[in-house]
């Protein structure tokens, strides 16, 4: 089929909306604004070391500079493009009247919609640039977003949003997606009816439906984990990885490949395309950080996409989407991808910790059965 005959993102969203005859179209409009942000970020990323002349002012005005970055609330180095991407998200979405507020990896507290704009019924949570430490080495990066309903009293009173308004479990997400800026820019989206992928047509600047019903293969022979952390892993993860490494000579009876891009969006995309399992589990490296990835704007959206694609996302102990968040920038252990592998890893956790839930008892070894 020639590319020109493919559905656009707009067409896909309108067709999805027909499932809900009462829908106002606000969610679709918001998703299209987010898609516009992703196109703008794709463009900025493509300038690389040249620097995008159209966004340099944005970076400088927001605390970055042309050469280096600043530091975000989590003490991580912000690349100039982290800051630019954050500003692009804000500017393309805050004016629309669809948002009650937003939150981002790059902002300490929730961002209020300025009084000059109408406030709406959705909350937008995002990681404007995931994997940004890979920018300098020209490896794929991405943006991740999650859309939640604002609590009714926020909508009714149009009051300012608070951190608590965002602390909803992933199961409450209305839509989620990511854009990957690789050899091509691809937007992957779920509005709760499967997962679809759209490739950015560089001629038209439009996202076109190229991956209509993405399904994660249930079985895999590929796993992804940062093995430099292996001495900090908990026993169930050690067991799983050891069994993969033993390959056909071990209990799995087959050889595995390992991958690590250090860009979760890129790992999630590979897994959606050809299966696999990704692990950034809870470990004992830093007791203040039970996991590396952030629940609200990394784990929940990717978890929603995986589940909608027939895969699975888990903390090892419970489904990611069932975790009640306790803080905006909360980190959590995550395992996602091919359902059978994630189930196996969950089983290994449950065999050691039959009654455990995500709790402040983290790292209390007395809970282990053996
Ligand atoms: P971010 O660039 O938004 O801070 O996220 C980076 C994350 C994630 O994309 C990746 O999987 C992980 O950090 C890489 O961690 P290591 O540095 O341990 O490899
Ligand atoms: Mn990230
Ligand atoms: Mn980021």
mmCIF file of C-alpha atoms and ligand atoms in Angstrom:
data_model
loop_
_atom_site.group_PDB
_atom_site.id
_atom_site.type_symbol
_atom_site.label_atom_id
_atom_site.label_comp_id
_atom_site.label_asym_id
_atom_site.label_seq_id
_atom_site.Cartn_x
_atom_site.Cartn_y
_atom_site.Cartn_z
ATOM 1 C CA UNK A 1 0.000 0.000 0.000
ATOM 2 C CA UNK A 2 1.497 3.375 -0.932
ATOM 3 C CA UNK A 3 2.199 5.564 2.082
ATOM 4 C CA UNK A 4 -0.310 8.154 0.874
ATOM 5 C CA UNK A 5 -3.153 5.669 1.430
ATOM 6 C CA UNK A 6 -2.328 5.129 5.066
ATOM 7 C CA UNK A 7 -4.500 6.510 7.846
ATOM 8 C CA UNK A 8 -3.241 9.583 9.617
ATOM 9 C CA UNK A 9 -3.165 9.794 13.400
ATOM 10 C CA UNK A 10 -6.133 12.188 13.219
ATOM 11 C CA UNK A 11 -8.177 9.673 11.215
ATOM 12 C CA UNK A 12 -7.281 6.860 13.623
ATOM 13 C CA UNK A 13 -8.340 8.957 16.614
ATOM 14 C CA UNK A 14 -11.655 9.928 15.024
ATOM 15 C CA UNK A 15 -12.387 6.272 14.304
ATOM 16 C CA UNK A 16 -11.488 5.327 17.875
ATOM 17 C CA UNK A 17 -13.797 8.035 19.205
ATOM 18 C CA UNK A 18 -16.774 6.457 17.421
ATOM 19 C CA UNK A 19 -16.663 3.784 20.135
ATOM 20 C CA UNK A 20 -17.831 6.496 22.535
ATOM 21 C CA UNK A 21 -20.736 8.358 20.927
ATOM 22 C CA UNK A 22 -20.865 10.881 23.793
ATOM 23 C CA UNK A 23 -17.183 11.791 23.614
ATOM 24 C CA UNK A 24 -16.461 15.469 23.136
ATOM 25 C CA UNK A 25 -13.272 15.106 21.125
ATOM 26 C CA UNK A 26 -11.176 16.780 23.828
ATOM 27 C CA UNK A 27 -9.007 13.704 24.401
ATOM 28 C CA UNK A 28 -8.303 13.455 20.680
ATOM 29 C CA UNK A 29 -7.397 17.116 20.526
ATOM 30 C CA UNK A 30 -5.048 16.712 23.473
ATOM 31 C CA UNK A 31 -3.340 13.683 21.900
ATOM 32 C CA UNK A 32 -2.865 15.629 18.670
ATOM 33 C CA UNK A 33 -1.241 18.462 20.646
ATOM 34 C CA UNK A 34 1.090 15.948 22.283
ATOM 35 C CA UNK A 35 1.875 14.509 18.835
ATOM 36 C CA UNK A 36 2.756 18.024 17.690
ATOM 37 C CA UNK A 37 5.123 18.358 20.655
ATOM 38 C CA UNK A 38 6.754 15.068 19.627
ATOM 39 C CA UNK A 39 7.199 16.289 16.054
ATOM 40 C CA UNK A 40 8.848 19.469 17.323
ATOM 41 C CA UNK A 41 11.153 17.468 19.612
ATOM 42 C CA UNK A 42 12.017 15.058 16.768
ATOM 43 C CA UNK A 43 13.058 18.086 14.756
ATOM 44 C CA UNK A 44 15.161 19.571 17.540
ATOM 45 C CA UNK A 45 16.847 16.230 18.244
ATOM 46 C CA UNK A 46 17.727 15.908 14.552
ATOM 47 C CA UNK A 47 19.876 19.045 14.697
ATOM 48 C CA UNK A 48 22.241 17.241 17.096
ATOM 49 C CA UNK A 49 25.490 19.049 17.800
ATOM 50 C CA UNK A 50 24.505 21.783 15.348
ATOM 51 C CA UNK A 51 21.882 22.978 17.821
ATOM 52 C CA UNK A 52 18.374 23.785 16.652
ATOM 53 C CA UNK A 53 18.422 27.544 16.005
ATOM 54 C CA UNK A 54 14.664 27.765 16.593
ATOM 55 C CA UNK A 55 14.859 26.417 20.157
ATOM 56 C CA UNK A 56 18.165 27.839 21.415
ATOM 57 C CA UNK A 57 16.336 30.759 22.980
ATOM 58 C CA UNK A 58 14.019 28.332 24.790
ATOM 59 C CA UNK A 59 16.967 26.515 26.352
ATOM 60 C CA UNK A 60 18.732 29.662 27.467
ATOM 61 C CA UNK A 61 15.526 31.212 28.836
ATOM 62 C CA UNK A 62 14.884 28.122 30.945
ATOM 63 C CA UNK A 63 18.167 27.699 32.726
ATOM 64 C CA UNK A 64 20.199 25.709 30.214
ATOM 65 C CA UNK A 65 22.857 26.974 27.862
ATOM 66 C CA UNK A 66 24.302 26.021 24.527
ATOM 67 C CA UNK A 67 27.100 23.932 25.937
ATOM 68 C CA UNK A 68 25.944 22.181 29.045
ATOM 69 C CA UNK A 69 22.862 21.615 31.079
ATOM 70 C CA UNK A 70 21.644 22.181 34.601
ATOM 71 C CA UNK A 71 20.372 19.785 37.270
ATOM 72 C CA UNK A 72 16.782 18.652 37.778
ATOM 73 C CA UNK A 73 14.855 17.986 40.998
ATOM 74 C CA UNK A 74 16.167 14.414 41.060
ATOM 75 C CA UNK A 75 19.765 15.591 40.968
ATOM 76 C CA UNK A 76 20.264 14.369 37.411
ATOM 77 C CA UNK A 77 22.083 16.358 34.770
ATOM 78 C CA UNK A 78 19.645 18.020 32.417
ATOM 79 C CA UNK A 79 20.794 18.232 28.846
ATOM 80 C CA UNK A 80 19.778 21.403 27.016
ATOM 81 C CA UNK A 81 17.411 19.188 25.020
ATOM 82 C CA UNK A 82 15.718 17.954 28.217
ATOM 83 C CA UNK A 83 14.823 21.541 28.975
ATOM 84 C CA UNK A 84 13.823 22.388 25.427
ATOM 85 C CA UNK A 85 11.650 19.273 25.155
ATOM 86 C CA UNK A 86 9.949 20.105 28.437
ATOM 87 C CA UNK A 87 9.162 23.618 27.211
ATOM 88 C CA UNK A 88 7.862 22.258 23.918
ATOM 89 C CA UNK A 89 5.450 19.950 25.775
ATOM 90 C CA UNK A 90 4.220 22.847 27.915
ATOM 91 C CA UNK A 91 3.772 25.306 25.094
ATOM 92 C CA UNK A 92 1.974 22.928 22.728
ATOM 93 C CA UNK A 93 -0.536 21.720 25.326
ATOM 94 C CA UNK A 94 -1.226 24.342 28.026
ATOM 95 C CA UNK A 95 -3.246 26.750 25.853
ATOM 96 C CA UNK A 96 -5.826 24.241 24.640
ATOM 97 C CA UNK A 97 -8.388 24.213 27.444
ATOM 98 C CA UNK A 98 -8.123 20.431 27.777
ATOM 99 C CA UNK A 99 -5.720 20.306 30.713
ATOM 100 C CA UNK A 100 -6.250 20.884 34.422
ATOM 101 C CA UNK A 101 -2.514 20.645 35.024
ATOM 102 C CA UNK A 102 0.636 18.812 34.076
ATOM 103 C CA UNK A 103 3.665 17.192 35.638
ATOM 104 C CA UNK A 104 7.032 16.257 34.198
ATOM 105 C CA UNK A 105 10.326 14.618 35.052
ATOM 106 C CA UNK A 106 11.952 18.012 34.575
ATOM 107 C CA UNK A 107 9.659 19.946 36.950
ATOM 108 C CA UNK A 108 9.801 19.659 40.715
ATOM 109 C CA UNK A 109 6.087 20.353 41.279
ATOM 110 C CA UNK A 110 2.951 20.148 39.137
ATOM 111 C CA UNK A 111 2.602 22.932 36.620
ATOM 112 C CA UNK A 112 -0.549 25.058 36.789
ATOM 113 C CA UNK A 113 -2.376 26.141 33.664
ATOM 114 C CA UNK A 114 -1.883 29.926 33.443
ATOM 115 C CA UNK A 115 -4.958 32.020 34.266
ATOM 116 C CA UNK A 116 -5.043 33.352 30.711
ATOM 117 C CA UNK A 117 -6.091 29.897 29.456
ATOM 118 C CA UNK A 118 -9.166 27.786 30.097
ATOM 119 C CA UNK A 119 -8.711 24.771 32.355
ATOM 120 C CA UNK A 120 -9.908 21.341 31.239
ATOM 121 C CA UNK A 121 -10.530 17.861 32.569
ATOM 122 C CA UNK A 122 -7.283 15.988 31.886
ATOM 123 C CA UNK A 123 -3.897 15.736 33.538
ATOM 124 C CA UNK A 124 -0.798 15.256 31.389
ATOM 125 C CA UNK A 125 2.284 13.581 32.840
ATOM 126 C CA UNK A 126 5.429 13.219 30.774
ATOM 127 C CA UNK A 127 9.101 12.415 30.461
ATOM 128 C CA UNK A 128 9.949 14.925 27.739
ATOM 129 C CA UNK A 129 13.187 13.231 26.727
ATOM 130 C CA UNK A 130 13.897 9.688 27.840
ATOM 131 C CA UNK A 131 17.407 8.322 27.496
ATOM 132 C CA UNK A 132 18.828 11.818 27.114
ATOM 133 C CA UNK A 133 22.270 10.696 28.264
ATOM 134 C CA UNK A 134 22.371 8.952 24.868
ATOM 135 C CA UNK A 135 21.985 12.190 22.930
ATOM 136 C CA UNK A 136 25.712 12.847 22.638
ATOM 137 C CA UNK A 137 26.361 9.401 21.181
ATOM 138 C CA UNK A 138 23.504 9.599 18.674
ATOM 139 C CA UNK A 139 21.510 6.680 20.042
ATOM 140 C CA UNK A 140 17.703 6.662 19.997
ATOM 141 C CA UNK A 141 15.866 8.748 22.582
ATOM 142 C CA UNK A 142 12.162 9.353 23.062
ATOM 143 C CA UNK A 143 9.311 11.103 24.852
ATOM 144 C CA UNK A 144 6.790 9.320 27.093
ATOM 145 C CA UNK A 145 3.351 10.567 28.133
ATOM 146 C CA UNK A 146 0.398 9.520 30.231
ATOM 147 C CA UNK A 147 -3.072 11.081 30.286
ATOM 148 C CA UNK A 148 -5.231 10.875 33.426
ATOM 149 C CA UNK A 149 -8.609 12.351 34.322
ATOM 150 C CA UNK A 150 -8.376 15.219 36.793
ATOM 151 C CA UNK A 151 -10.351 14.564 39.996
ATOM 152 C CA UNK A 152 -13.907 15.917 39.641
ATOM 153 C CA UNK A 153 -13.467 18.642 42.240
ATOM 154 C CA UNK A 154 -10.505 20.015 40.283
ATOM 155 C CA UNK A 155 -12.639 20.224 37.164
ATOM 156 C CA UNK A 156 -15.703 21.630 38.941
ATOM 157 C CA UNK A 157 -13.844 24.334 40.840
ATOM 158 C CA UNK A 158 -11.003 24.878 38.338
ATOM 159 C CA UNK A 159 -8.743 25.010 41.394
ATOM 160 C CA UNK A 160 -4.974 24.644 41.172
ATOM 161 C CA UNK A 161 -3.780 21.050 40.923
ATOM 162 C CA UNK A 162 -1.745 19.470 43.707
ATOM 163 C CA UNK A 163 0.680 16.565 43.704
ATOM 164 C CA UNK A 164 -2.050 14.347 45.225
ATOM 165 C CA UNK A 165 -4.253 14.821 42.138
ATOM 166 C CA UNK A 166 -1.633 13.007 40.064
ATOM 167 C CA UNK A 167 -1.155 10.050 42.411
ATOM 168 C CA UNK A 168 -3.490 7.729 40.522
ATOM 169 C CA UNK A 169 -2.678 4.103 39.714
ATOM 170 C CA UNK A 170 -1.661 3.307 36.156
ATOM 171 C CA UNK A 171 -4.939 1.454 35.671
ATOM 172 C CA UNK A 172 -6.648 4.873 35.710
ATOM 173 C CA UNK A 173 -4.810 6.081 32.593
ATOM 174 C CA UNK A 174 -7.069 7.182 29.738
ATOM 175 C CA UNK A 175 -4.320 7.122 27.140
ATOM 176 C CA UNK A 176 -0.564 6.692 27.048
ATOM 177 C CA UNK A 177 2.155 6.681 24.474
ATOM 178 C CA UNK A 178 5.689 7.363 23.517
ATOM 179 C CA UNK A 179 7.546 8.773 20.565
ATOM 180 C CA UNK A 180 10.886 7.286 19.605
ATOM 181 C CA UNK A 181 13.401 9.458 17.782
ATOM 182 C CA UNK A 182 15.499 6.900 15.958
ATOM 183 C CA UNK A 183 16.296 6.371 12.291
ATOM 184 C CA UNK A 184 12.609 7.219 11.890
ATOM 185 C CA UNK A 185 10.330 8.977 14.358
ATOM 186 C CA UNK A 186 7.494 6.703 15.492
ATOM 187 C CA UNK A 187 4.597 7.465 17.809
ATOM 188 C CA UNK A 188 3.144 4.490 19.679
ATOM 189 C CA UNK A 189 -0.213 5.049 21.312
ATOM 190 C CA UNK A 190 -2.933 3.338 23.296
ATOM 191 C CA UNK A 191 -6.317 4.806 24.080
ATOM 192 C CA UNK A 192 -7.326 1.566 25.790
ATOM 193 C CA UNK A 193 -8.170 -0.405 22.656
ATOM 194 C CA UNK A 194 -4.912 -2.056 21.665
ATOM 195 C CA UNK A 195 -1.716 -0.374 20.576
ATOM 196 C CA UNK A 196 -1.024 1.389 17.303
ATOM 197 C CA UNK A 197 2.207 2.765 15.854
ATOM 198 C CA UNK A 198 2.494 5.782 13.535
ATOM 199 C CA UNK A 199 5.574 6.646 11.509
ATOM 200 C CA UNK A 200 6.341 10.314 10.940
ATOM 201 C CA UNK A 201 6.179 10.965 7.202
ATOM 202 C CA UNK A 202 9.031 13.447 6.703
ATOM 203 C CA UNK A 203 7.432 14.826 3.540
ATOM 204 C CA UNK A 204 4.115 15.764 5.099
ATOM 205 C CA UNK A 205 5.109 16.061 8.751
ATOM 206 C CA UNK A 206 2.184 13.728 9.544
ATOM 207 C CA UNK A 207 2.100 10.606 11.675
ATOM 208 C CA UNK A 208 0.798 7.765 9.467
ATOM 209 C CA UNK A 209 -0.521 4.460 10.764
ATOM 210 C CA UNK A 210 2.141 1.867 9.942
ATOM 211 C CA UNK A 211 1.716 -0.599 12.843
ATOM 212 C CA UNK A 212 -2.041 -1.039 13.317
ATOM 213 C CA UNK A 213 -2.312 -3.678 16.026
ATOM 214 C CA UNK A 214 0.969 -4.208 17.824
ATOM 215 C CA UNK A 215 1.178 -7.462 19.793
ATOM 216 C CA UNK A 216 4.107 -8.509 21.975
ATOM 217 C CA UNK A 217 5.072 -12.104 21.209
ATOM 218 C CA UNK A 218 4.342 -14.204 24.314
ATOM 219 C CA UNK A 219 7.692 -16.010 24.197
ATOM 220 C CA UNK A 220 11.151 -14.634 23.705
ATOM 221 C CA UNK A 221 14.851 -15.433 23.785
ATOM 222 C CA UNK A 222 16.023 -11.901 24.463
ATOM 223 C CA UNK A 223 16.407 -10.054 27.746
ATOM 224 C CA UNK A 224 17.582 -6.548 28.679
ATOM 225 C CA UNK A 225 19.085 -5.552 31.993
ATOM 226 C CA UNK A 226 22.000 -3.439 33.190
ATOM 227 C CA UNK A 227 24.198 -6.275 34.445
ATOM 228 C CA UNK A 228 26.666 -3.870 36.060
ATOM 229 C CA UNK A 229 24.090 -3.776 38.886
ATOM 230 C CA UNK A 230 24.078 -7.555 39.326
ATOM 231 C CA UNK A 231 25.642 -7.526 42.777
ATOM 232 C CA UNK A 232 22.709 -5.432 43.996
ATOM 233 C CA UNK A 233 19.961 -7.613 42.501
ATOM 234 C CA UNK A 234 17.501 -9.511 44.627
ATOM 235 C CA UNK A 235 17.606 -13.324 44.378
ATOM 236 C CA UNK A 236 14.629 -13.776 42.003
ATOM 237 C CA UNK A 237 16.280 -11.551 39.370
ATOM 238 C CA UNK A 238 19.665 -13.235 39.862
ATOM 239 C CA UNK A 239 17.978 -16.593 39.363
ATOM 240 C CA UNK A 240 16.174 -15.492 36.205
ATOM 241 C CA UNK A 241 19.271 -13.963 34.594
ATOM 242 C CA UNK A 242 21.474 -16.910 35.585
ATOM 243 C CA UNK A 243 19.014 -19.243 33.905
ATOM 244 C CA UNK A 244 19.035 -17.120 30.741
ATOM 245 C CA UNK A 245 22.845 -17.133 30.735
ATOM 246 C CA UNK A 246 22.963 -20.903 31.183
ATOM 247 C CA UNK A 247 21.110 -21.096 27.888
ATOM 248 C CA UNK A 248 20.508 -24.457 26.334
ATOM 249 C CA UNK A 249 22.644 -26.175 28.954
ATOM 250 C CA UNK A 250 20.367 -24.962 31.774
ATOM 251 C CA UNK A 251 16.741 -25.274 32.871
ATOM 252 C CA UNK A 252 15.491 -23.025 30.068
ATOM 253 C CA UNK A 253 16.861 -25.348 27.412
ATOM 254 C CA UNK A 254 17.460 -22.521 24.933
ATOM 255 C CA UNK A 255 20.041 -19.794 24.365
ATOM 256 C CA UNK A 256 19.242 -16.133 25.034
ATOM 257 C CA UNK A 257 20.542 -12.857 23.640
ATOM 258 C CA UNK A 258 21.079 -9.803 25.813
ATOM 259 C CA UNK A 259 20.520 -6.128 24.916
ATOM 260 C CA UNK A 260 21.016 -2.871 26.820
ATOM 261 C CA UNK A 261 20.495 0.478 25.114
ATOM 262 C CA UNK A 262 20.070 2.601 28.291
ATOM 263 C CA UNK A 263 17.096 4.257 26.645
ATOM 264 C CA UNK A 264 13.895 2.678 27.936
ATOM 265 C CA UNK A 265 11.782 3.922 25.057
ATOM 266 C CA UNK A 266 14.092 2.173 22.617
ATOM 267 C CA UNK A 267 13.978 -1.053 24.651
ATOM 268 C CA UNK A 268 10.175 -0.892 24.905
ATOM 269 C CA UNK A 269 9.938 -0.350 21.177
ATOM 270 C CA UNK A 270 12.159 -3.319 20.373
ATOM 271 C CA UNK A 271 10.063 -5.494 22.665
ATOM 272 C CA UNK A 272 6.821 -4.365 21.013
ATOM 273 C CA UNK A 273 8.274 -5.145 17.603
ATOM 274 C CA UNK A 274 9.853 -8.534 18.266
ATOM 275 C CA UNK A 275 9.358 -9.559 21.885
ATOM 276 C CA UNK A 276 11.748 -9.667 24.799
ATOM 277 C CA UNK A 277 11.837 -8.772 28.429
ATOM 278 C CA UNK A 278 13.181 -5.589 30.040
ATOM 279 C CA UNK A 279 14.176 -5.406 33.686
ATOM 280 C CA UNK A 280 15.117 -2.450 35.834
ATOM 281 C CA UNK A 281 14.227 -4.175 39.071
ATOM 282 C CA UNK A 282 14.224 -2.974 42.613
ATOM 283 C CA UNK A 283 17.716 -3.509 43.979
ATOM 284 C CA UNK A 284 19.852 -2.702 46.985
ATOM 285 C CA UNK A 285 22.177 -0.202 45.299
ATOM 286 C CA UNK A 286 20.673 2.825 47.028
ATOM 287 C CA UNK A 287 17.991 2.202 49.668
ATOM 288 C CA UNK A 288 16.632 5.700 49.020
ATOM 289 C CA UNK A 289 15.849 4.693 45.425
ATOM 290 C CA UNK A 290 13.771 1.507 45.217
ATOM 291 C CA UNK A 291 14.253 1.185 41.480
ATOM 292 C CA UNK A 292 15.591 3.456 38.774
ATOM 293 C CA UNK A 293 12.614 4.338 36.626
ATOM 294 C CA UNK A 294 9.843 6.693 37.607
ATOM 295 C CA UNK A 295 6.375 5.276 38.160
ATOM 296 C CA UNK A 296 4.152 8.063 36.862
ATOM 297 C CA UNK A 297 5.811 9.060 33.606
ATOM 298 C CA UNK A 298 7.957 6.051 32.665
ATOM 299 C CA UNK A 299 6.572 2.827 34.165
ATOM 300 C CA UNK A 300 2.827 3.511 34.012
ATOM 301 C CA UNK A 301 2.601 4.603 30.377
ATOM 302 C CA UNK A 302 4.910 1.818 29.194
ATOM 303 C CA UNK A 303 3.029 -0.638 31.430
ATOM 304 C CA UNK A 304 -0.314 0.391 29.909
ATOM 305 C CA UNK A 305 1.085 -0.033 26.388
ATOM 306 C CA UNK A 306 2.582 -3.454 27.189
ATOM 307 C CA UNK A 307 -0.674 -4.747 28.694
ATOM 308 C CA UNK A 308 -2.695 -3.382 25.773
ATOM 309 C CA UNK A 309 -0.309 -5.180 23.399
ATOM 310 C CA UNK A 310 -0.817 -8.504 25.189
ATOM 311 C CA UNK A 311 2.430 -8.232 27.135
ATOM 312 C CA UNK A 312 2.827 -7.699 30.861
ATOM 313 C CA UNK A 313 4.370 -5.134 33.218
ATOM 314 C CA UNK A 314 5.124 -5.941 36.819
ATOM 315 C CA UNK A 315 7.158 -4.820 39.781
ATOM 316 C CA UNK A 316 7.964 -8.513 40.192
ATOM 317 C CA UNK A 317 5.466 -8.572 43.035
ATOM 318 C CA UNK A 318 2.364 -7.008 41.528
ATOM 319 C CA UNK A 319 1.164 -5.515 38.249
ATOM 320 C CA UNK A 320 2.676 -2.072 37.731
ATOM 321 C CA UNK A 321 -0.737 -0.659 36.846
ATOM 322 C CA UNK A 322 -2.079 -1.618 40.281
ATOM 323 C CA UNK A 323 0.512 0.319 42.293
ATOM 324 C CA UNK A 324 -0.907 3.319 44.157
ATOM 325 C CA UNK A 325 1.678 6.087 43.727
ATOM 326 C CA UNK A 326 2.959 7.881 46.796
ATOM 327 C CA UNK A 327 4.946 10.707 45.193
ATOM 328 C CA UNK A 328 5.159 12.492 41.859
ATOM 329 C CA UNK A 329 8.727 11.428 41.151
ATOM 330 C CA UNK A 330 8.497 8.018 42.825
ATOM 331 C CA UNK A 331 10.837 5.357 41.478
ATOM 332 C CA UNK A 332 9.902 1.717 41.273
ATOM 333 C CA UNK A 333 11.296 -1.588 40.043
ATOM 334 C CA UNK A 334 9.857 -2.759 36.737
ATOM 335 C CA UNK A 335 9.891 -5.839 34.557
ATOM 336 C CA UNK A 336 7.981 -5.719 31.284
ATOM 337 C CA UNK A 337 7.584 -7.443 27.960
ATOM 338 C CA UNK A 338 6.626 -10.912 26.780
ATOM 339 C CA UNK A 339 3.908 -12.233 29.094
ATOM 340 C CA UNK A 340 5.408 -15.668 29.745
ATOM 341 C CA UNK A 341 8.767 -14.252 30.800
ATOM 342 C CA UNK A 342 7.265 -11.602 33.078
ATOM 343 C CA UNK A 343 5.026 -14.254 34.655
ATOM 344 C CA UNK A 344 8.063 -16.438 35.259
ATOM 345 C CA UNK A 345 9.894 -13.566 36.973
ATOM 346 C CA UNK A 346 6.792 -12.864 39.099
ATOM 347 C CA UNK A 347 6.668 -16.533 40.039
ATOM 348 C CA UNK A 348 10.293 -16.425 41.169
ATOM 349 C CA UNK A 349 9.439 -13.433 43.384
ATOM 350 C CA UNK A 350 6.343 -15.078 44.819
ATOM 351 C CA UNK A 351 8.189 -18.291 45.566
ATOM 352 C CA UNK A 352 10.438 -16.255 47.854
ATOM 353 C CA UNK A 353 7.952 -13.662 49.101
ATOM 354 C CA UNK A 354 4.486 -15.161 49.121
ATOM 355 C CA UNK A 355 2.733 -12.393 51.031
ATOM 356 C CA UNK A 356 4.744 -9.345 50.172
ATOM 357 C CA UNK A 357 3.332 -6.146 48.687
ATOM 358 C CA UNK A 358 5.173 -2.979 47.676
ATOM 359 C CA UNK A 359 5.786 -1.544 51.104
ATOM 360 C CA UNK A 360 8.097 0.460 53.299
ATOM 361 C CA UNK A 361 9.453 -2.897 54.398
ATOM 362 C CA UNK A 362 11.637 -2.822 51.285
ATOM 363 C CA UNK A 363 15.024 -4.303 51.952
ATOM 364 C CA UNK A 364 13.845 -5.978 55.135
ATOM 365 C CA UNK A 365 15.484 -9.310 54.507
ATOM 366 C CA UNK A 366 13.495 -10.996 57.264
ATOM 367 C CA UNK A 367 10.569 -11.150 54.864
ATOM 368 C CA UNK A 368 12.282 -13.673 52.652
ATOM 369 C CA UNK A 369 11.217 -17.235 53.113
ATOM 370 C CA UNK A 370 14.683 -18.664 52.602
HETATM 371 P P1 LIG B 1 16.047 9.696 31.565
HETATM 372 O O1 LIG B 1 16.983 9.971 30.427
HETATM 373 O O2 LIG B 1 14.645 10.190 31.273
HETATM 374 O O3 LIG B 1 16.554 10.163 32.901
HETATM 375 O O4 LIG B 1 15.851 8.101 31.691
HETATM 376 C C1 LIG B 1 16.912 7.223 31.495
HETATM 377 C C2 LIG B 1 16.513 5.882 32.022
HETATM 378 C C3 LIG B 1 15.978 4.913 30.994
HETATM 379 O O5 LIG B 1 15.631 5.392 29.772
HETATM 380 C C4 LIG B 1 17.049 3.868 30.875
HETATM 381 O O6 LIG B 1 16.486 2.604 30.700
HETATM 382 C C5 LIG B 1 17.811 3.964 32.153
HETATM 383 O O7 LIG B 1 17.640 5.283 32.595
HETATM 384 C C6 LIG B 1 19.280 3.684 31.960
HETATM 385 O O8 LIG B 1 19.857 3.415 33.176
HETATM 386 P P2 LIG B 1 21.418 3.044 33.338
HETATM 387 O O9 LIG B 1 22.131 4.354 33.349
HETATM 388 O O10 LIG B 1 21.478 2.312 34.642
HETATM 389 O O11 LIG B 1 21.830 2.164 32.196
HETATM 390 MN MN1 LIG B 2 13.327 8.696 31.300
HETATM 391 MN MN1 LIG B 3 13.958 12.236 30.732
#
